[in-house]
Amino acid sequence: PVELVRGIQFSPPVSPDGKLIAYAKTEGQGSQARSKIEIQKLDDGTILTEVGLPPTYTWHRLAWTPDGKALTFVHNTTGSTQDVYMQPLSGGEPVQLTHFEKSIVVPDYAWSGDGKKFAVTRGHYNDTDVVMFSGFK
């Protein structure tokens, strides 16, 4: 094994072509902390791109779009609502892909292989059920 990077926040996704890896890093602490996404080549470890995110971004679930031209992630838009955003690698501001009402959590999402469909798992904060299954054989 070869260490690619140290101190990342969550599982880094590999690009659709298998040549790049994306990961989040936070530099600084407290009110001085700044998050960014880094795009790194897998073959030699060269960092190709750094995308800074606004300091107010609380986010998770980083993924590539099927065409490899953007990254998507879940962002807490209001503190109690999560939406999926897309950050083009060419730069610019992240684009909000979903517009959910308040108190929605997005645990997961996925793109179809051709990039034409997008699936989202969502639920409500503090709205859970306990279910007991029985009679399995």
C-alpha atoms as a printed R data frame, in Angstrom:
    type eleno elety resid chain resno       x       y       z
1   ATOM     1    CA   PRO     A     1   0.000   0.000   0.000
2   ATOM     2    CA   VAL     A     2   1.000   3.593  -0.718
3   ATOM     3    CA   GLU     A     3  -0.318   6.504   1.342
4   ATOM     4    CA   LEU     A     4  -1.927   9.097  -0.927
5   ATOM     5    CA   VAL     A     5  -3.004  11.708   1.606
6   ATOM     6    CA   ARG     A     6  -3.356  12.152   5.355
7   ATOM     7    CA   GLY     A     7  -6.088  13.851   7.378
8   ATOM     8    CA   ILE     A     8  -9.092  13.571   5.083
9   ATOM     9    CA   GLN     A     9 -12.632  13.790   6.396
10  ATOM    10    CA   PHE     A    10 -14.388  10.823   4.786
11  ATOM    11    CA   SER     A    11 -14.106   8.115   2.144
12  ATOM    12    CA   PRO     A    12 -12.587   9.620  -1.001
13  ATOM    13    CA   PRO     A    13 -14.312   8.699  -4.281
14  ATOM    14    CA   VAL     A    14 -12.340   7.628  -7.351
15  ATOM    15    CA   SER     A    15 -13.236   9.294 -10.662
16  ATOM    16    CA   PRO     A    16 -15.260   7.331 -13.243
17  ATOM    17    CA   ASP     A    17 -12.139   6.849 -15.419
18  ATOM    18    CA   GLY     A    18 -10.153   5.530 -12.413
19  ATOM    19    CA   LYS     A    19  -7.406   8.153 -12.747
20  ATOM    20    CA   LEU     A    20  -8.299  10.696 -10.051
21  ATOM    21    CA   ILE     A    21  -9.342  10.775  -6.415
22  ATOM    22    CA   ALA     A    22 -11.273  13.537  -4.648
23  ATOM    23    CA   TYR     A    23 -11.219  14.264  -0.949
24  ATOM    24    CA   ALA     A    24 -12.063  16.951   1.557
25  ATOM    25    CA   LYS     A    25  -9.558  18.645   3.793
26  ATOM    26    CA   THR     A    26  -9.994  21.209   6.514
27  ATOM    27    CA   GLU     A    27  -7.189  23.586   7.358
28  ATOM    28    CA   GLY     A    28  -7.192  25.618  10.556
29  ATOM    29    CA   GLN     A    29  -9.388  25.296  13.622
30  ATOM    30    CA   GLY     A    30 -12.524  26.867  15.045
31  ATOM    31    CA   SER     A    31 -13.712  30.011  13.298
32  ATOM    32    CA   GLN     A    32 -10.514  29.997  11.214
33  ATOM    33    CA   ALA     A    33 -11.203  26.518   9.746
34  ATOM    34    CA   ARG     A    34 -11.537  26.400   5.962
35  ATOM    35    CA   SER     A    35 -12.715  23.397   3.968
36  ATOM    36    CA   LYS     A    36 -11.621  22.536   0.466
37  ATOM    37    CA   ILE     A    37 -11.903  19.710  -2.013
38  ATOM    38    CA   GLU     A    38  -8.692  18.461  -3.576
39  ATOM    39    CA   ILE     A    39  -8.468  16.475  -6.811
40  ATOM    40    CA   GLN     A    40  -5.377  14.281  -6.987
41  ATOM    41    CA   LYS     A    41  -3.910  12.000  -9.655
42  ATOM    42    CA   LEU     A    42  -3.723   8.386  -8.522
43  ATOM    43    CA   ASP     A    43  -0.640   7.453 -10.549
44  ATOM    44    CA   ASP     A    44   1.811  10.020  -9.152
45  ATOM    45    CA   GLY     A    45  -0.042  11.875  -6.358
46  ATOM    46    CA   THR     A    46  -0.045  15.259  -8.113
47  ATOM    47    CA   ILE     A    47  -2.784  17.584  -6.851
48  ATOM    48    CA   LEU     A    48  -4.541  18.924  -9.950
49  ATOM    49    CA   THR     A    49  -7.193  21.160  -8.431
50  ATOM    50    CA   GLU     A    50  -8.191  22.703  -5.118
51  ATOM    51    CA   VAL     A    51 -11.740  23.947  -4.741
52  ATOM    52    CA   GLY     A    52 -12.350  26.148  -1.711
53  ATOM    53    CA   LEU     A    53 -15.773  26.015  -0.089
54  ATOM    54    CA   PRO     A    54 -17.485  28.784   1.870
55  ATOM    55    CA   PRO     A    55 -16.688  28.623   5.614
56  ATOM    56    CA   THR     A    56 -20.349  28.001   6.443
57  ATOM    57    CA   TYR     A    57 -20.465  24.716   4.509
58  ATOM    58    CA   THR     A    58 -21.187  21.626   6.581
59  ATOM    59    CA   TRP     A    59 -21.163  18.789   4.112
60  ATOM    60    CA   HIS     A    60 -20.609  15.070   3.471
61  ATOM    61    CA   ARG     A    61 -21.057  12.293   0.887
62  ATOM    62    CA   LEU     A    62 -18.659  13.457  -1.826
63  ATOM    63    CA   ALA     A    63 -19.138  11.737  -5.226
64  ATOM    64    CA   TRP     A    64 -18.260  12.202  -8.892
65  ATOM    65    CA   THR     A    65 -20.776  12.904 -11.619
66  ATOM    66    CA   PRO     A    66 -20.768  10.106 -14.230
67  ATOM    67    CA   ASP     A    67 -18.964  12.293 -16.794
68  ATOM    68    CA   GLY     A    68 -16.198  13.158 -14.286
69  ATOM    69    CA   LYS     A    69 -16.641  16.909 -14.857
70  ATOM    70    CA   ALA     A    70 -18.059  17.741 -11.428
71  ATOM    71    CA   LEU     A    71 -18.326  16.561  -7.849
72  ATOM    72    CA   THR     A    72 -21.515  16.332  -5.844
73  ATOM    73    CA   PHE     A    73 -22.031  16.462  -2.095
74  ATOM    74    CA   VAL     A    74 -24.703  16.843   0.564
75  ATOM    75    CA   HIS     A    75 -24.748  20.220   2.306
76  ATOM    76    CA   ASN     A    76 -26.711  21.385   5.359
77  ATOM    77    CA   THR     A    77 -28.436  24.368   3.764
78  ATOM    78    CA   THR     A    78 -30.209  25.746   6.846
79  ATOM    79    CA   GLY     A    79 -28.765  23.714   9.702
80  ATOM    80    CA   SER     A    80 -31.789  21.418   9.701
81  ATOM    81    CA   THR     A    81 -32.195  20.727   5.991
82  ATOM    82    CA   GLN     A    82 -29.814  18.924   3.671
83  ATOM    83    CA   ASP     A    83 -29.651  19.290  -0.105
84  ATOM    84    CA   VAL     A    84 -27.409  17.867  -2.823
85  ATOM    85    CA   TYR     A    85 -25.042  20.285  -4.565
86  ATOM    86    CA   MET     A    86 -22.783  19.979  -7.600
87  ATOM    87    CA   GLN     A    87 -19.366  21.633  -7.815
88  ATOM    88    CA   PRO     A    88 -18.089  21.870 -11.425
89  ATOM    89    CA   LEU     A    89 -14.349  21.186 -11.661
90  ATOM    90    CA   SER     A    90 -14.090  24.120 -14.058
91  ATOM    91    CA   GLY     A    91 -14.816  26.398 -11.082
92  ATOM    92    CA   GLY     A    92 -17.572  28.703  -9.986
93  ATOM    93    CA   GLU     A    93 -20.091  28.416  -7.201
94  ATOM    94    CA   PRO     A    94 -21.685  25.076  -6.268
95  ATOM    95    CA   VAL     A    95 -25.072  24.465  -7.932
96  ATOM    96    CA   GLN     A    96 -27.955  23.320  -5.723
97  ATOM    97    CA   LEU     A    97 -29.516  20.183  -7.299
98  ATOM    98    CA   THR     A    98 -32.275  19.499  -4.756
99  ATOM    99    CA   HIS     A    99 -34.568  21.938  -2.955
100 ATOM   100    CA   PHE     A   100 -36.096  20.138  -0.002
101 ATOM   101    CA   GLU     A   101 -38.321  21.633   2.655
102 ATOM   102    CA   LYS     A   102 -37.123  22.038   6.229
103 ATOM   103    CA   SER     A   103 -35.968  19.186   8.464
104 ATOM   104    CA   ILE     A   104 -34.890  16.841   5.649
105 ATOM   105    CA   VAL     A   105 -31.825  14.621   5.937
106 ATOM   106    CA   VAL     A   106 -30.137  13.088   2.855
107 ATOM   107    CA   PRO     A   107 -28.228   9.947   3.893
108 ATOM   108    CA   ASP     A   108 -27.390   8.917   0.337
109 ATOM   109    CA   TYR     A   109 -27.801   9.608  -3.374
110 ATOM   110    CA   ALA     A   110 -26.581   8.099  -6.644
111 ATOM   111    CA   TRP     A   111 -26.324   8.848 -10.353
112 ATOM   112    CA   SER     A   112 -27.280   6.451 -13.123
113 ATOM   113    CA   GLY     A   113 -24.312   5.356 -15.249
114 ATOM   114    CA   ASP     A   114 -25.347   7.597 -18.147
115 ATOM   115    CA   GLY     A   115 -25.909  10.606 -15.859
116 ATOM   116    CA   LYS     A   116 -29.524  11.077 -16.957
117 ATOM   117    CA   LYS     A   117 -31.123   9.950 -13.698
118 ATOM   118    CA   PHE     A   118 -30.471  10.871 -10.106
119 ATOM   119    CA   ALA     A   119 -31.786   8.999  -7.043
120 ATOM   120    CA   VAL     A   120 -31.956  10.449  -3.531
121 ATOM   121    CA   THR     A   121 -32.707   8.804  -0.197
122 ATOM   122    CA   ARG     A   122 -34.236  11.316   2.186
123 ATOM   123    CA   GLY     A   123 -36.017  11.404   5.499
124 ATOM   124    CA   HIS     A   124 -37.039  13.719   8.312
125 ATOM   125    CA   TYR     A   125 -34.828  14.674  11.241
126 ATOM   126    CA   ASN     A   126 -36.028  13.191  14.524
127 ATOM   127    CA   ASP     A   127 -38.696  11.092  12.807
128 ATOM   128    CA   THR     A   128 -37.799   7.450  13.268
129 ATOM   129    CA   ASP     A   129 -39.629   4.191  13.791
130 ATOM   130    CA   VAL     A   130 -38.613   0.998  15.482
131 ATOM   131    CA   VAL     A   131 -39.681  -2.099  13.543
132 ATOM   132    CA   MET     A   132 -39.530  -5.693  14.768
133 ATOM   133    CA   PHE     A   133 -39.393  -8.468  12.201
134 ATOM   134    CA   SER     A   134 -40.359 -11.999  13.202
135 ATOM   135    CA   GLY     A   135 -41.123 -15.370  11.661
136 ATOM   136    CA   PHE     A   136 -37.965 -15.632   9.549
137 ATOM   137    CA   LYS     A   137 -37.027 -19.146   8.463
